[in-house]
Amino acid sequence: MIQILLLASLGITALGAAACSMPFLKGRVAPLIGGYSAAAAGGAALLAAILVLVNGGQACFSSVWQLPFASFSLKLDQLSAFFVIPVSLVCGLAGIYGTGYMADEGNSTGGRLSWTWFLLLMGSMITVIAASNGILFLVAWETMTVSSFFLVTRYHEKGEVRRAGWIYLTASHIGTALILVLFAFPGAAATGSGTLVHPACSHGLFFLLALVGFGTKAGIVPLHVWLPQAHPAAPSHVSAVMSGVMIKTGVYGLLRMLTCLGSPEQWPIWWGWVMIGSGAVSALYGILNALGQRDIKRILAYSSVENMGIVFIGLGVWMTGASTGNALMSSLGLAGALLHVWNHSIFKSLLFLGAGSVAKASGTRDIELTGGLLGRMGRTGLAFFTGSAAIIGLPPLNGFTGEFLIYWGAFSAVYGDNGFHASVSGLLAITALALAGGLAMICFTRLFGTVFLGSPRSENAGKACETVGSMYIPMMILAVLCLAGGLLAHLVVGFLPGVSIASGTPEVLGRIALVSLALPAGMLLAGALRKILLSGRSTTTSDTWGCGYILPGSRMQYTASSFSLPALLLFRGFVSLRLTTRSNGEYFPNGLSLKSGLRDSFMHRLYEPLFRSLHRLSGWFSGMQHGRNQLYVLYMAAVLLILLLWELGV
Amino acid sequence: MIQSMVHVLLALISAPLLQGVINRVKAFFGGRRGQPLLQPYFDMIRLLRKGAVYGNTTTWIFRISSLAAAAGPAAILALLPLGRVPAMLSFNGDMIVLVYMLAAVRFLMVLGAMDTGSSFEGMGASREVLLAALSEVAFMLCLAALAAAAGSFSLSGVYREMDTFGPVSVMSATVLLILLLSENCRIPVDDPRTHLELTMIHEVMVLDHCGIDLCLIQYGSALKLWVFSALFSGICFPFAGRSLWADLLAGLAGVFATAVVTGVIESTMARIRMKRLPEMLSLASVLALTAFLWEILV
Amino acid sequence: MNGLAEILIMLLMLTNFRLLGSSRLPACISTVAFQAVLLGAITLTTAGWRLSPWVIILTASTLAVKGVLLPALLRKAVRDVGISREIQPFVGFGTSVLLGAVLLSVCFIISRPFLDSAASEQSRMLIPGAMFTIMSGMFIIITRKKALTQVLGYLAMENGIYAFGTSLAVEAPFLVEIGMLLDVFVAVFVMGIVIYRINQEFDHMDTHKLTELRD
């Protein structure tokens, strides 16, 4: 039954992809076919994964494939089912969203083909997670990269989109190359989940290769540089899929590779330190850079870097707990990390879909040109509000539960009297999580406040109106899931793979849900009181107080850059903040401008010089590419001669 | 159990009295007689009798922000121990829930401020979130130090165990005092009496609220003052009495003593320059870190 | 007495943060003086109030020299030179405090193995405290530009070394202790004169600018 569902979902994606690539398809039909096949495939895969998780078993399917070492074998065990659930859910909902978002692009070839690539992306992601053969995994991984590349460069007429596409392709392929090396270790290629029999020293190398290779896909600093370029360039439903689920395949790959290395208790403790360290750096660097951006999707992309950092902190807490023999710490760390993977895919895709709606309604992605959209786009605004509150991690929404479990894991190292290493790593985790959480509050109040609140800062924002149903209904579904994830976490936490939940945890999560419901309950009570008191009295509206200024207007509002400037100035040492002022005239200028911006430090100081020097180096070899075919044939003849002499003579 | 409920009831009723005490202490330092102790109640009743005026740009977010300001701290009271009197609801991890409930209230208040579309509220919101981010680190580290010292992850458990003075409790108490001053907008962080936009942080966020909304916000800030006073006095004035009723009375005395201490600090210190406020909060974080390291080493 | 010794050691650690974070020279001078007073008090409490005459004379002389005489000398130097603030050090003040926190953690971590070889139960935490004082003294010498602040860093380092000796109960002969004290006294005296002369000659006491004097 489960196999049939899984194969059906893959089959629907393949058929849909093929259908959308037919050139004779009418304009209106292509988005509908693409979107609804995605939804159907998503539903089938979701059902299959839920059945596997709930029943606790696993389902396999295998068939022959004519490549050496390869077989088309899929296996949905607990870990795979866990990751298939957000993939199928988000892809399905994003597909439905896309029918509305890309409705007016169906006529063009590019628009039609983008659905082909979308369905291929979805199918390859499910295959990556469900693959139990190394070659199948690699083929699906590459398909995922290529199809997402074509989706990112959908609007390739713009130079910045092309640049983003190249950066993405290069970064992905460097990661894939490292993963290829990883699969060269014997034992991993055959089944994808065998046990290695290598001595301990190369275990460390294996771990580092997996971390860098899969970390590139997950978006860990310093391998994150493609994320803020690729996610804004892609169409919004694709960004939702990429940020919501594609970067999670990196986490999945890392976890799967780690299962080859024996049980966590035997891992050296420096692995946990590396994970917590890289997670902490990613979390803080990501959210600090998010504070300085003006493009709504770039803010969300950097925030994804931050959240992947939080997941890695959780995984680090897991590893440290296991290495120091601290069962509570390790189980809570892993539970928190996995739960945060789910939660992030829900609220990040919600936020990206909302960003797409905002961009479409107001015609711009620049938040400094929007404003006051909550009055005009009420449903989108409500869903976006839920997503923002969830990503900051406020109870009673789902973002709090994952972070709470990671906090508990870190604290349990502290209060349980568990040795120095565990305590210090717990300290590092707590500090990083607290600071990242506080900065996330700055980032998302800035984002929501600038875009949806206040008054419109441009004409287009003033004329925005609510989007079509196919765009806001998936957002509302995701918002409801955010709330459900927060209130029902105690039911979910028992199904997390590989985690043996201590007995008290579901009760604690249940109590938290109860306590956090006290806030809305109290608000309802206070609201009722206020309504009763105001029933006989006058309630009027008036202008916002402007300190007696005669001409208040929308330009008097606080801008987004000003909102985050104090925080950026405080952390100036960690981000490349550029403040340029220009004035015309020395003593009494009548024009003065201040421009603030952030450059990605790693891109600017590490990768660009590196690639420039690589370019220079390869320039030296360009002398060999002169274009004369006689010399090329001469090269071939010379090599043949040398080989003949070597084999036959010497 | 019944003592906990009495504590919550007393907190709900007498939280504005703390502000009255602080005002009287400040008046004493100024050589004046000062406003009546119950003046905050009179103010709130006066506000309850008014109508409502809302700004043109505001949406439903503005209207619920004042509700959250009152409901949040009231909900937190259920998690708050008073000295050795346990909280009404205590479980593993209630300290984290307390921090994040405060953050939820702050989120809605900041959004309500930005909803007005005014530069004053935006300025206050921007300063408030920065100071909140820094104080969250200090708060979490302080809670980690206390959890390590007491061997418990629940606030009630921590406050039951902390009955001696030592370097850890001295440093934690200092951190909690700094947090009290920062979160409740007291001098040296923020002047609750000023209405100059260049110097306000919290006051300016609620500039456009009036009438019943303002009453709810003032009540909520009184409750928040009670919460932080209880957290501080439990460490700074530890008392282990023979019965829980004695502990309850001692806790109440400690809370009002904290109000007096706050009044003294407000009267004898000047407001720190806005630029130095992040330094003060990072100093609090460093203190909390030192307390934590001391505890796990000893 | 146990609690008192620990609180004094905690105060010693916290004075280092004041030294790292303050830009006002008179405040730094009084901080270093306070450190000397704290060290005297710590010596007395950890010795368990064994009032041997040498201990009393030693403590009193240390207090007199490092707590009263040298700060007075330095304050006179500040008054003469007229510069009372450190402006723009190599590492900013906020960052210095944060780095100080990191250094403190490092001190705690590396002093773990030999905490048990401390002289007495109360002075266990003096080992990381003394190490941190030494490290922050060196940090100040490295990152500050004004000569006077560097002298203060040197004094803090001396305080740290003395504290370290006390914690490990290194029973130095009386003569060595007095000799060390004289050393410090002469060094600061000379430095005070040199600072005054430097300021007279160049109209500033920025050692960073003095690098022009090299060949």
Tab-separated table of C-alpha atoms in Angstrom, chain A residues 159-347:
chain	number	residue	atom	x	y	z
A	159	GLY	CA	21.682	40.230	-15.064
A	160	GLU	CA	21.430	39.708	-11.342
A	161	VAL	CA	19.317	36.594	-11.831
A	162	ARG	CA	21.895	35.112	-14.159
A	163	ARG	CA	24.636	35.882	-11.665
A	164	ALA	CA	22.608	34.314	-8.876
A	165	GLY	CA	22.097	31.223	-10.986
A	166	TRP	CA	25.809	30.808	-11.659
A	167	ILE	CA	26.708	31.240	-8.005
A	168	TYR	CA	24.082	28.679	-7.072
A	169	LEU	CA	25.235	26.171	-9.654
A	170	THR	CA	28.884	26.513	-8.681
A	171	ALA	CA	28.221	26.196	-4.972
A	172	SER	CA	25.939	23.205	-5.432
A	173	HIS	CA	28.426	21.412	-7.589
A	174	ILE	CA	31.278	21.950	-5.186
A	175	GLY	CA	29.074	20.420	-2.517
A	176	THR	CA	28.126	17.557	-4.813
A	177	ALA	CA	31.767	16.912	-5.585
A	178	LEU	CA	32.523	16.480	-1.894
A	179	ILE	CA	29.514	14.211	-1.526
A	180	LEU	CA	30.839	12.124	-4.423
A	181	VAL	CA	34.119	11.698	-2.552
A	182	LEU	CA	32.084	10.643	0.437
A	183	PHE	CA	30.351	7.944	-1.533
A	184	ALA	CA	33.709	6.647	-2.666
A	185	PHE	CA	34.282	5.245	0.820
A	186	PRO	CA	33.419	1.593	0.428
A	187	GLY	CA	30.295	0.441	2.078
A	188	ALA	CA	28.410	3.672	1.623
A	189	ALA	CA	27.797	3.250	-2.080
A	190	ALA	CA	26.277	-0.154	-1.846
A	191	THR	CA	23.366	0.425	0.425
A	192	GLY	CA	23.586	4.020	1.508
A	193	SER	CA	23.177	2.930	5.074
A	194	GLY	CA	25.788	0.301	5.697
A	195	THR	CA	28.376	0.434	8.408
A	196	LEU	CA	31.895	1.497	7.616
A	197	VAL	CA	34.775	-0.647	8.739
A	198	HIS	CA	37.460	1.975	8.569
A	199	PRO	CA	39.860	2.932	11.354
A	200	ALA	CA	38.922	5.858	13.541
A	201	CYS	CA	41.071	8.523	11.935
A	202	SER	CA	39.195	8.533	8.694
A	203	HIS	CA	35.910	8.710	10.600
A	204	GLY	CA	36.826	12.287	11.355
A	205	LEU	CA	37.566	12.956	7.696
A	206	PHE	CA	34.273	11.340	6.727
A	207	PHE	CA	32.431	13.547	9.185
A	208	LEU	CA	34.096	16.729	7.953
A	209	LEU	CA	33.467	15.847	4.303
A	210	ALA	CA	29.820	15.166	5.053
A	211	LEU	CA	29.556	18.379	7.039
A	212	VAL	CA	31.032	20.530	4.282
A	213	GLY	CA	29.312	18.734	1.414
A	214	PHE	CA	25.851	18.619	2.897
A	215	GLY	CA	26.396	21.854	4.750
A	216	THR	CA	26.707	23.623	1.409
A	217	LYS	CA	23.210	22.496	0.587
A	218	ALA	CA	21.930	23.307	4.059
A	219	GLY	CA	23.411	26.776	4.017
A	220	ILE	CA	25.880	26.821	6.885
A	221	VAL	CA	28.319	29.688	7.159
A	222	PRO	CA	30.776	29.963	5.356
A	223	LEU	CA	29.135	27.862	2.666
A	224	HIS	CA	25.933	29.853	2.620
A	225	VAL	CA	26.773	32.464	-0.004
A	226	TRP	CA	24.481	31.037	-2.655
A	227	LEU	CA	21.388	31.229	-0.457
A	228	PRO	CA	20.913	35.013	-0.382
A	229	GLN	CA	21.474	35.160	-4.140
A	230	ALA	CA	19.381	32.248	-5.347
A	231	HIS	CA	16.315	32.511	-3.127
A	232	PRO	CA	15.398	36.076	-4.051
A	233	ALA	CA	15.967	35.452	-7.755
A	234	ALA	CA	13.609	32.501	-8.016
A	235	PRO	CA	9.828	32.858	-8.302
A	236	SER	CA	8.224	32.919	-4.883
A	237	HIS	CA	6.688	29.478	-4.779
A	238	VAL	CA	10.052	28.057	-5.817
A	239	SER	CA	11.790	30.067	-3.109
A	240	ALA	CA	9.328	28.610	-0.639
A	241	VAL	CA	10.211	25.117	-1.770
A	242	MET	CA	13.943	25.797	-1.848
A	243	SER	CA	14.104	27.454	1.525
A	244	GLY	CA	11.464	25.358	3.134
A	245	VAL	CA	12.511	21.895	2.098
A	246	MET	CA	15.445	21.779	-0.258
A	247	ILE	CA	17.943	22.943	2.315
A	248	LYS	CA	16.556	20.279	4.658
A	249	THR	CA	17.787	17.610	2.265
A	250	GLY	CA	21.247	18.736	3.342
A	251	VAL	CA	20.372	17.979	6.952
A	252	TYR	CA	18.882	14.653	5.861
A	253	GLY	CA	22.021	13.721	3.943
A	254	LEU	CA	24.224	14.571	6.918
A	255	LEU	CA	22.086	12.519	9.294
A	256	ARG	CA	22.005	9.586	6.886
A	257	MET	CA	25.779	9.650	6.481
A	258	LEU	CA	26.220	9.793	10.238
A	259	THR	CA	24.214	6.612	10.642
A	260	CYS	CA	27.059	4.848	8.828
A	261	LEU	CA	29.455	5.734	11.583
A	262	GLY	CA	28.218	3.679	14.463
A	263	SER	CA	26.292	4.793	17.479
A	264	PRO	CA	26.592	8.387	18.680
A	265	GLU	CA	28.162	7.389	21.970
A	266	GLN	CA	31.365	6.440	20.175
A	267	TRP	CA	31.832	9.678	18.327
A	268	PRO	CA	34.617	11.943	19.530
A	269	ILE	CA	33.520	15.004	21.398
A	270	TRP	CA	35.045	17.486	18.980
A	271	TRP	CA	32.323	16.632	16.463
A	272	GLY	CA	29.728	18.069	18.815
A	273	TRP	CA	31.854	21.161	19.355
A	274	VAL	CA	32.234	21.690	15.593
A	275	MET	CA	28.491	21.360	15.084
A	276	ILE	CA	27.605	23.750	17.884
A	277	GLY	CA	30.290	26.185	16.768
A	278	SER	CA	29.231	26.231	13.125
A	279	GLY	CA	25.596	26.401	14.140
A	280	ALA	CA	26.200	29.335	16.466
A	281	VAL	CA	28.200	31.255	13.862
A	282	SER	CA	25.560	30.595	11.200
A	283	ALA	CA	22.728	31.634	13.483
A	284	LEU	CA	24.318	34.917	14.502
A	285	TYR	CA	25.803	35.796	11.128
A	286	GLY	CA	22.582	34.939	9.338
A	287	ILE	CA	20.303	37.017	11.480
A	288	LEU	CA	22.673	39.982	11.609
A	289	ASN	CA	22.820	40.085	7.840
A	290	ALA	CA	19.062	39.721	7.641
A	291	LEU	CA	18.756	42.922	9.661
A	292	GLY	CA	20.424	44.987	6.991
A	293	GLN	CA	18.634	43.932	3.831
A	294	ARG	CA	15.953	45.763	1.910
A	295	ASP	CA	14.798	42.929	-0.326
A	296	ILE	CA	12.068	41.005	1.443
A	297	LYS	CA	13.203	37.677	0.064
A	298	ARG	CA	16.840	38.268	0.943
A	299	ILE	CA	15.795	38.906	4.532
A	300	LEU	CA	13.971	35.581	4.543
A	301	ALA	CA	16.930	33.833	2.893
A	302	TYR	CA	19.370	35.025	5.565
A	303	SER	CA	16.838	34.033	8.167
A	304	SER	CA	16.948	30.518	6.715
A	305	VAL	CA	20.697	30.529	7.297
A	306	GLU	CA	19.968	31.449	10.906
A	307	ASN	CA	17.428	28.686	11.359
A	308	MET	CA	19.714	26.072	9.857
A	309	GLY	CA	22.244	27.290	12.399
A	310	ILE	CA	19.716	26.586	15.129
A	311	VAL	CA	19.179	23.072	13.740
A	312	PHE	CA	22.930	22.484	13.780
A	313	ILE	CA	23.131	23.756	17.352
A	314	GLY	CA	20.500	21.189	18.258
A	315	LEU	CA	22.423	18.463	16.466
A	316	GLY	CA	25.579	19.564	18.250
A	317	VAL	CA	23.812	19.334	21.606
A	318	TRP	CA	22.754	15.815	20.598
A	319	MET	CA	26.294	14.774	19.714
A	320	THR	CA	27.874	16.347	22.784
A	321	GLY	CA	25.294	14.758	25.003
A	322	ALA	CA	25.908	11.361	23.491
A	323	SER	CA	29.699	11.683	23.713
A	324	THR	CA	29.579	12.682	27.370
A	325	GLY	CA	27.068	10.028	28.272
A	326	ASN	CA	24.230	12.434	28.953
A	327	ALA	CA	21.124	10.700	27.670
A	328	LEU	CA	18.631	13.441	28.439
A	329	MET	CA	20.741	16.092	26.728
A	330	SER	CA	21.270	14.038	23.597
A	331	SER	CA	17.671	12.940	23.144
A	332	LEU	CA	16.366	16.454	23.710
A	333	GLY	CA	18.924	17.986	21.378
A	334	LEU	CA	18.024	15.632	18.539
A	335	ALA	CA	14.304	16.005	19.194
A	336	GLY	CA	14.583	19.776	19.157
A	337	ALA	CA	16.638	19.809	15.963
A	338	LEU	CA	14.249	17.497	14.104
A	339	LEU	CA	11.169	19.336	15.336
A	340	HIS	CA	12.744	22.612	14.266
A	341	VAL	CA	13.300	21.138	10.783
A	342	TRP	CA	9.572	20.524	10.503
A	343	ASN	CA	8.554	23.806	12.045
A	344	HIS	CA	10.932	25.803	9.902
A	345	SER	CA	9.684	24.266	6.695
A	346	ILE	CA	6.153	25.267	7.625
A	347	PHE	CA	6.698	28.837	8.702
